[in-house]
Amino acid sequence: MEELRAAHEAIERDLIQARTIQQSLVPERVLETATSRISLLLQPCGHVGGDLVGMFKPAADQLGLYSIDVSGHGITSAMVTARVAGYLSSKFLDQNLALERTVDGLFHMRSPAETAGLLNQRLAADPGVEEYLTMAYLAADLRSGQMTVVQAGHSHPLLMRRDGSVEFIGDGGLPIGLVDEVVYDQVNFAMRRGDRLLLYSDGFTEAVMKNGDMLGEDGLVDLFRESAKVGEGPELLQDMFWRLTEGMLDSTSLGDDVSAALLEFDIRPG
C-alpha cells in the first residue's frame, strides 16, 4: 500500500505540473487594442485536456484568433495541443503557420483556409499521431471590421450584434488531421461597433443539463445573452462558465473540456 500511495502521489505531481505547462500555452488571457478587446477561457475537465484557445497579432490592426478541440481527453490530447500551440505561436511569429514573412521583413496573414490546409498537412504527416482536431480560426482586420473564418469541424462561431440579434457563422467542414489533402472553405463577414464574436468548444453545447438535455446552440445563445448583461471581456466568459457549472449541469464535474475565445469589436466610447 505504501508503494502504491507513493506511485499515486508521483503521478499526481506529474499531472499538476502538466496542467501548469498546458495553461502556460495560453500566456495572455486578455488583450486590449486601440479599439477592441479579446478574452480567452480554458477550463479542462481533468488535470489536462484537449482544448486550446489562442491569439496572435502580427500587426497593429491584424488579429488571429482560434479555438481548437483535439479528439479524446487527457494526456495524449494535451500533448497534441502543445504541438499545435507551436504551429500557431504568438511569440515566435516566424514559426507560425498562419503567417508568412514579406520581403520587407513584416508578416502577412495567410487566409484561414490556407492555414487550415497547412495545419492539416502537418498533423496528417506526423507519424504515430492518431488524434485529429476541430478548429475555428478567425483572421480579423480590427480597423475595417472585415473578418474571415474557417470552421474545420468545430462548433459554429456565434456572432451577437450590438442590438442583441444573433447568428451562427460557417457551414462545418472536415476536422484537421483526419484525412490527407483537404480543401477548406472560409466565410467572410463584417463586424460593427459593439458586436461580439464567440468561438467555443462543444464542452458548452454538449454539456448535459439537469433536465437531461444538452445545452445546445439555443441554450448557448441564452447563456451568452445573460452573461453579457452582467459583464464584459473575461468577466463575461467567467460568468458563462459559472452559470454553466454552478446552476445548470446535472453533475458536480465537467464531462468535457470547456473553452472559449471572445472578440468584442470596437468598444471605444461614443
GROMACS .gro file of C-alpha atoms in nm:
model
  270
    1MET     CA    1   0.000   0.000   0.000
    2GLU     CA    2   0.282   0.239   0.077
    3GLU     CA    3   0.437   0.179  -0.266
    4LEU     CA    4   0.100   0.232  -0.435
    5ARG     CA    5   0.048   0.553  -0.239
    6ALA     CA    6   0.393   0.681  -0.338
    7ALA     CA    7   0.329   0.594  -0.705
    8HIS     CA    8  -0.008   0.770  -0.694
    9GLU     CA    9   0.147   1.081  -0.539
   10ALA     CA   10   0.418   1.086  -0.807
   11ILE     CA   11   0.157   1.061  -1.083
   12GLU     CA   12  -0.047   1.336  -0.917
   13ARG     CA   13   0.257   1.565  -0.904
   14ASP     CA   14   0.328   1.499  -1.272
   15LEU     CA   15  -0.032   1.577  -1.367
   16ILE     CA   16  -0.029   1.900  -1.168
   17GLN     CA   17   0.291   2.004  -1.346
   18ALA     CA   18   0.139   1.902  -1.681
   19ARG     CA   19  -0.161   2.125  -1.607
   20THR     CA   20   0.071   2.415  -1.530
   21ILE     CA   21   0.255   2.360  -1.858
   22GLN     CA   22  -0.068   2.338  -2.057
   23GLN     CA   23  -0.208   2.655  -1.901
   24SER     CA   24   0.118   2.829  -1.998
   25LEU     CA   25   0.031   2.760  -2.362
   26VAL     CA   26  -0.221   3.043  -2.321
   27PRO     CA   27   0.003   3.305  -2.157
   28GLU     CA   28  -0.219   3.602  -2.240
   29ARG     CA   29  -0.586   3.570  -2.145
   30VAL     CA   30  -0.690   3.930  -2.221
   31LEU     CA   31  -0.570   4.168  -2.490
   32GLU     CA   32  -0.700   4.522  -2.534
   33THR     CA   33  -0.615   4.702  -2.856
   34ALA     CA   34  -0.685   5.063  -2.950
   35THR     CA   35  -1.039   4.963  -3.046
   36SER     CA   36  -1.126   4.611  -2.934
   37ARG     CA   37  -1.090   4.351  -2.659
   38ILE     CA   38  -1.002   3.981  -2.689
   39SER     CA   39  -1.056   3.740  -2.398
   40LEU     CA   40  -0.980   3.370  -2.356
   41LEU     CA   41  -1.121   3.094  -2.132
   42LEU     CA   42  -0.963   2.749  -2.086
   43GLN     CA   43  -1.108   2.501  -1.835
   44PRO     CA   44  -1.005   2.134  -1.873
   45CYS     CA   45  -1.238   1.874  -1.723
   46GLY     CA   46  -0.935   1.699  -1.566
   47HIS     CA   47  -0.579   1.796  -1.487
   48VAL     CA   48  -0.513   1.844  -1.859
   49GLY     CA   49  -0.733   1.839  -2.166
   50GLY     CA   50  -0.760   1.862  -2.540
   51ASP     CA   51  -0.894   2.215  -2.577
   52LEU     CA   52  -0.679   2.509  -2.682
   53VAL     CA   53  -0.754   2.876  -2.743
   54GLY     CA   54  -0.514   3.145  -2.851
   55MET     CA   55  -0.443   3.465  -3.039
   56PHE     CA   56  -0.161   3.646  -3.213
   57LYS     CA   57  -0.114   3.995  -3.361
   58PRO     CA   58   0.133   4.027  -3.647
   59ALA     CA   59   0.043   4.396  -3.693
   60ALA     CA   60  -0.144   4.668  -3.506
   61ASP     CA   61  -0.478   4.608  -3.678
   62GLN     CA   62  -0.440   4.238  -3.759
   63LEU     CA   63  -0.552   3.955  -3.533
   64GLY     CA   64  -0.551   3.577  -3.550
   65LEU     CA   65  -0.791   3.409  -3.305
   66TYR     CA   66  -0.860   3.037  -3.271
   67SER     CA   67  -1.050   2.774  -3.076
   68ILE     CA   68  -0.930   2.412  -3.104
   69ASP     CA   69  -1.062   2.081  -2.970
   70VAL     CA   70  -0.839   1.773  -3.002
   71SER     CA   71  -1.010   1.435  -3.016
   72GLY     CA   72  -1.010   1.235  -2.694
   73HIS     CA   73  -0.917   1.351  -2.346
   74GLY     CA   74  -0.626   1.351  -2.109
   75ILE     CA   75  -0.251   1.346  -2.156
   76THR     CA   76  -0.237   1.235  -2.520
   77SER     CA   77  -0.473   1.509  -2.633
   78ALA     CA   78  -0.286   1.763  -2.421
   79MET     CA   79   0.039   1.671  -2.593
   80VAL     CA   80  -0.121   1.741  -2.930
   81THR     CA   81  -0.239   2.083  -2.808
   82ALA     CA   82   0.121   2.162  -2.712
   83ARG     CA   83   0.236   2.078  -3.065
   84VAL     CA   84  -0.042   2.284  -3.225
   85ALA     CA   85   0.034   2.580  -2.997
   86GLY     CA   86   0.381   2.584  -3.151
   87TYR     CA   87   0.235   2.585  -3.502
   88LEU     CA   88   0.028   2.895  -3.412
   89SER     CA   89   0.279   3.066  -3.186
   90SER     CA   90   0.219   3.422  -3.070
   91LYS     CA   91   0.581   3.465  -2.955
   92PHE     CA   92   0.774   3.317  -3.247
   93LEU     CA   93   0.591   3.454  -3.548
   94ASP     CA   94   0.838   3.307  -3.796
   95GLN     CA   95   0.722   2.959  -3.682
   96ASN     CA   96   0.352   3.043  -3.709
   97LEU     CA   97   0.185   2.858  -3.998
   98ALA     CA   98  -0.077   3.132  -4.030
   99LEU     CA   99   0.189   3.390  -4.121
  100GLU     CA  100   0.445   3.440  -4.392
  101ARG     CA  101   0.726   3.694  -4.393
  102THR     CA  102   0.726   3.951  -4.671
  103VAL     CA  103   1.032   4.092  -4.847
  104ASP     CA  104   1.029   4.397  -4.619
  105GLY     CA  105   1.057   4.176  -4.310
  106LEU     CA  106   0.697   4.216  -4.197
  107PHE     CA  107   0.444   3.937  -4.153
  108HIS     CA  108   0.144   3.879  -4.378
  109MET     CA  109  -0.152   3.671  -4.264
  110ARG     CA  110  -0.236   3.372  -4.478
  111SER     CA  111  -0.603   3.309  -4.541
  112PRO     CA  112  -0.775   3.091  -4.279
  113ALA     CA  113  -0.846   2.827  -4.547
  114GLU     CA  114  -0.477   2.809  -4.638
  115THR     CA  115  -0.377   2.800  -4.272
  116ALA     CA  116  -0.615   2.510  -4.204
  117GLY     CA  117  -0.474   2.326  -4.506
  118LEU     CA  118  -0.115   2.369  -4.388
  119LEU     CA  119  -0.203   2.258  -4.037
  120ASN     CA  120  -0.380   1.954  -4.180
  121GLN     CA  121  -0.067   1.864  -4.378
  122ARG     CA  122   0.149   1.886  -4.065
  123LEU     CA  123  -0.077   1.672  -3.849
  124ALA     CA  124  -0.155   1.416  -4.118
  125ALA     CA  125   0.218   1.371  -4.180
  126ASP     CA  126   0.312   1.323  -3.813
  127PRO     CA  127   0.397   0.953  -3.761
  128GLY     CA  128   0.222   0.782  -3.471
  129VAL     CA  129  -0.030   1.063  -3.412
  130GLU     CA  130  -0.381   0.924  -3.446
  131GLU     CA  131  -0.561   1.221  -3.291
  132TYR     CA  132  -0.733   1.482  -3.503
  133LEU     CA  133  -0.874   1.820  -3.408
  134THR     CA  134  -1.154   2.057  -3.488
  135MET     CA  135  -1.083   2.427  -3.522
  136ALA     CA  136  -1.249   2.762  -3.572
  137TYR     CA  137  -0.986   3.014  -3.682
  138LEU     CA  138  -1.052   3.382  -3.743
  139ALA     CA  139  -0.839   3.633  -3.932
  140ALA     CA  140  -0.959   3.978  -3.828
  141ASP     CA  141  -0.896   4.330  -3.955
  142LEU     CA  142  -0.958   4.536  -3.641
  143ARG     CA  143  -0.958   4.860  -3.838
  144SER     CA  144  -1.221   4.782  -4.102
  145GLY     CA  145  -1.413   4.507  -3.921
  146GLN     CA  146  -1.367   4.264  -4.209
  147MET     CA  147  -1.348   3.907  -4.077
  148THR     CA  148  -1.265   3.573  -4.238
  149VAL     CA  149  -1.324   3.245  -4.056
  150VAL     CA  150  -1.262   2.879  -4.132
  151GLN     CA  151  -1.467   2.618  -3.948
  152ALA     CA  152  -1.291   2.281  -3.961
  153GLY     CA  153  -1.547   2.053  -3.798
  154HIS     CA  154  -1.570   2.288  -3.500
  155SER     CA  155  -1.869   2.444  -3.326
  156HIS     CA  156  -2.030   2.727  -3.525
  157PRO     CA  157  -1.891   3.069  -3.417
  158LEU     CA  158  -2.162   3.278  -3.254
  159LEU     CA  159  -2.198   3.641  -3.363
  160MET     CA  160  -2.402   3.871  -3.140
  161ARG     CA  161  -2.477   4.211  -3.284
  162ARG     CA  162  -2.492   4.524  -3.074
  163ASP     CA  163  -2.873   4.516  -3.091
  164GLY     CA  164  -2.882   4.164  -2.942
  165SER     CA  165  -2.959   3.975  -3.263
  166VAL     CA  166  -2.751   3.660  -3.317
  167GLU     CA  167  -2.633   3.437  -3.598
  168PHE     CA  168  -2.412   3.131  -3.627
  169ILE     CA  169  -2.126   3.151  -3.878
  170GLY     CA  170  -1.996   2.874  -4.102
  171ASP     CA  171  -2.107   2.554  -4.274
  172GLY     CA  172  -1.895   2.293  -4.095
  173GLY     CA  173  -1.603   2.130  -4.277
  174LEU     CA  174  -1.376   1.834  -4.208
  175PRO     CA  175  -1.161   1.817  -3.893
  176ILE     CA  176  -0.787   1.871  -3.923
  177GLY     CA  177  -0.556   1.571  -3.933
  178LEU     CA  178  -0.831   1.324  -4.018
  179VAL     CA  179  -0.757   1.276  -4.389
  180ASP     CA  180  -0.492   1.400  -4.633
  181GLU     CA  181  -0.532   1.671  -4.896
  182VAL     CA  182  -0.834   1.858  -4.764
  183VAL     CA  183  -0.952   2.184  -4.921
  184TYR     CA  184  -1.119   2.410  -4.666
  185ASP     CA  185  -1.383   2.675  -4.726
  186GLN     CA  186  -1.394   3.006  -4.545
  187VAL     CA  187  -1.663   3.262  -4.468
  188ASN     CA  188  -1.631   3.640  -4.490
  189PHE     CA  189  -1.842   3.874  -4.278
  190ALA     CA  190  -1.822   4.217  -4.119
  191MET     CA  191  -1.834   4.326  -3.756
  192ARG     CA  192  -1.953   4.665  -3.647
  193ARG     CA  193  -1.913   4.873  -3.332
  194GLY     CA  194  -2.036   4.686  -3.025
  195ASP     CA  195  -2.060   4.342  -3.191
  196ARG     CA  196  -1.931   4.033  -3.011
  197LEU     CA  197  -1.797   3.711  -3.165
  198LEU     CA  198  -1.765   3.391  -2.960
  199LEU     CA  199  -1.553   3.093  -3.062
  200TYR     CA  200  -1.615   2.800  -2.829
  201SER     CA  201  -1.570   2.425  -2.786
  202ASP     CA  202  -1.853   2.172  -2.771
  203GLY     CA  203  -1.791   2.142  -2.397
  204PHE     CA  204  -2.051   2.420  -2.379
  205THR     CA  205  -2.315   2.299  -2.621
  206GLU     CA  206  -2.286   1.928  -2.531
  207ALA     CA  207  -2.297   1.986  -2.155
  208VAL     CA  208  -2.584   1.782  -2.004
  209MET     CA  209  -2.833   1.990  -1.808
  210LYS     CA  210  -3.034   1.891  -1.502
  211ASN     CA  211  -3.329   1.802  -1.723
  212GLY     CA  212  -3.117   1.550  -1.913
  213ASP     CA  213  -3.092   1.757  -2.232
  214MET     CA  214  -2.776   1.906  -2.376
  215LEU     CA  215  -2.737   2.283  -2.361
  216GLY     CA  216  -2.732   2.305  -2.742
  217GLU     CA  217  -2.697   2.616  -2.955
  218ASP     CA  218  -3.021   2.776  -2.834
  219GLY     CA  219  -2.914   2.730  -2.474
  220LEU     CA  220  -2.573   2.877  -2.556
  221VAL     CA  221  -2.738   3.187  -2.702
  222ASP     CA  222  -2.943   3.232  -2.384
  223LEU     CA  223  -2.634   3.179  -2.170
  224PHE     CA  224  -2.431   3.428  -2.374
  225ARG     CA  225  -2.704   3.691  -2.357
  226GLU     CA  226  -2.750   3.659  -1.981
  227SER     CA  227  -2.377   3.683  -1.912
  228ALA     CA  228  -2.342   3.980  -2.149
  229LYS     CA  229  -2.587   4.169  -1.926
  230VAL     CA  230  -2.361   4.149  -1.623
  231GLY     CA  231  -2.007   4.160  -1.756
  232GLU     CA  232  -1.759   4.226  -2.034
  233GLY     CA  233  -1.442   4.059  -2.152
  234PRO     CA  234  -1.302   3.793  -1.918
  235GLU     CA  235  -1.580   3.858  -1.665
  236LEU     CA  236  -1.837   3.768  -1.932
  237LEU     CA  237  -1.663   3.437  -2.007
  238GLN     CA  238  -1.619   3.353  -1.639
  239ASP     CA  239  -1.987   3.429  -1.578
  240MET     CA  240  -2.083   3.192  -1.860
  241PHE     CA  241  -1.867   2.919  -1.706
  242TRP     CA  242  -2.006   2.984  -1.359
  243ARG     CA  243  -2.368   2.973  -1.474
  244LEU     CA  244  -2.299   2.650  -1.662
  245THR     CA  245  -2.120   2.468  -1.382
  246GLU     CA  246  -2.299   2.603  -1.076
  247GLY     CA  247  -2.658   2.622  -1.186
  248MET     CA  248  -2.721   2.416  -1.498
  249LEU     CA  249  -2.518   2.094  -1.507
  250ASP     CA  250  -2.664   1.765  -1.384
  251SER     CA  251  -2.328   1.677  -1.228
  252THR     CA  252  -2.076   1.840  -0.999
  253SER     CA  253  -1.797   1.789  -1.253
  254LEU     CA  254  -1.744   1.868  -1.619
  255GLY     CA  255  -1.786   1.588  -1.871
  256ASP     CA  256  -1.569   1.765  -2.128
  257ASP     CA  257  -1.321   2.050  -2.153
  258VAL     CA  258  -1.475   2.397  -2.179
  259SER     CA  259  -1.303   2.680  -2.364
  260ALA     CA  260  -1.391   2.997  -2.549
  261ALA     CA  261  -1.239   3.296  -2.726
  262LEU     CA  262  -1.430   3.625  -2.728
  263LEU     CA  263  -1.377   3.922  -2.960
  264GLU     CA  264  -1.557   4.241  -2.862
  265PHE     CA  265  -1.522   4.467  -3.164
  266ASP     CA  266  -1.480   4.844  -3.145
  267ILE     CA  267  -1.563   4.910  -2.779
  268ARG     CA  268  -1.447   5.272  -2.787
  269PRO     CA  269  -1.678   5.515  -2.605
  270GLY     CA  270  -1.911   5.721  -2.815
   0.00000   0.00000   0.00000
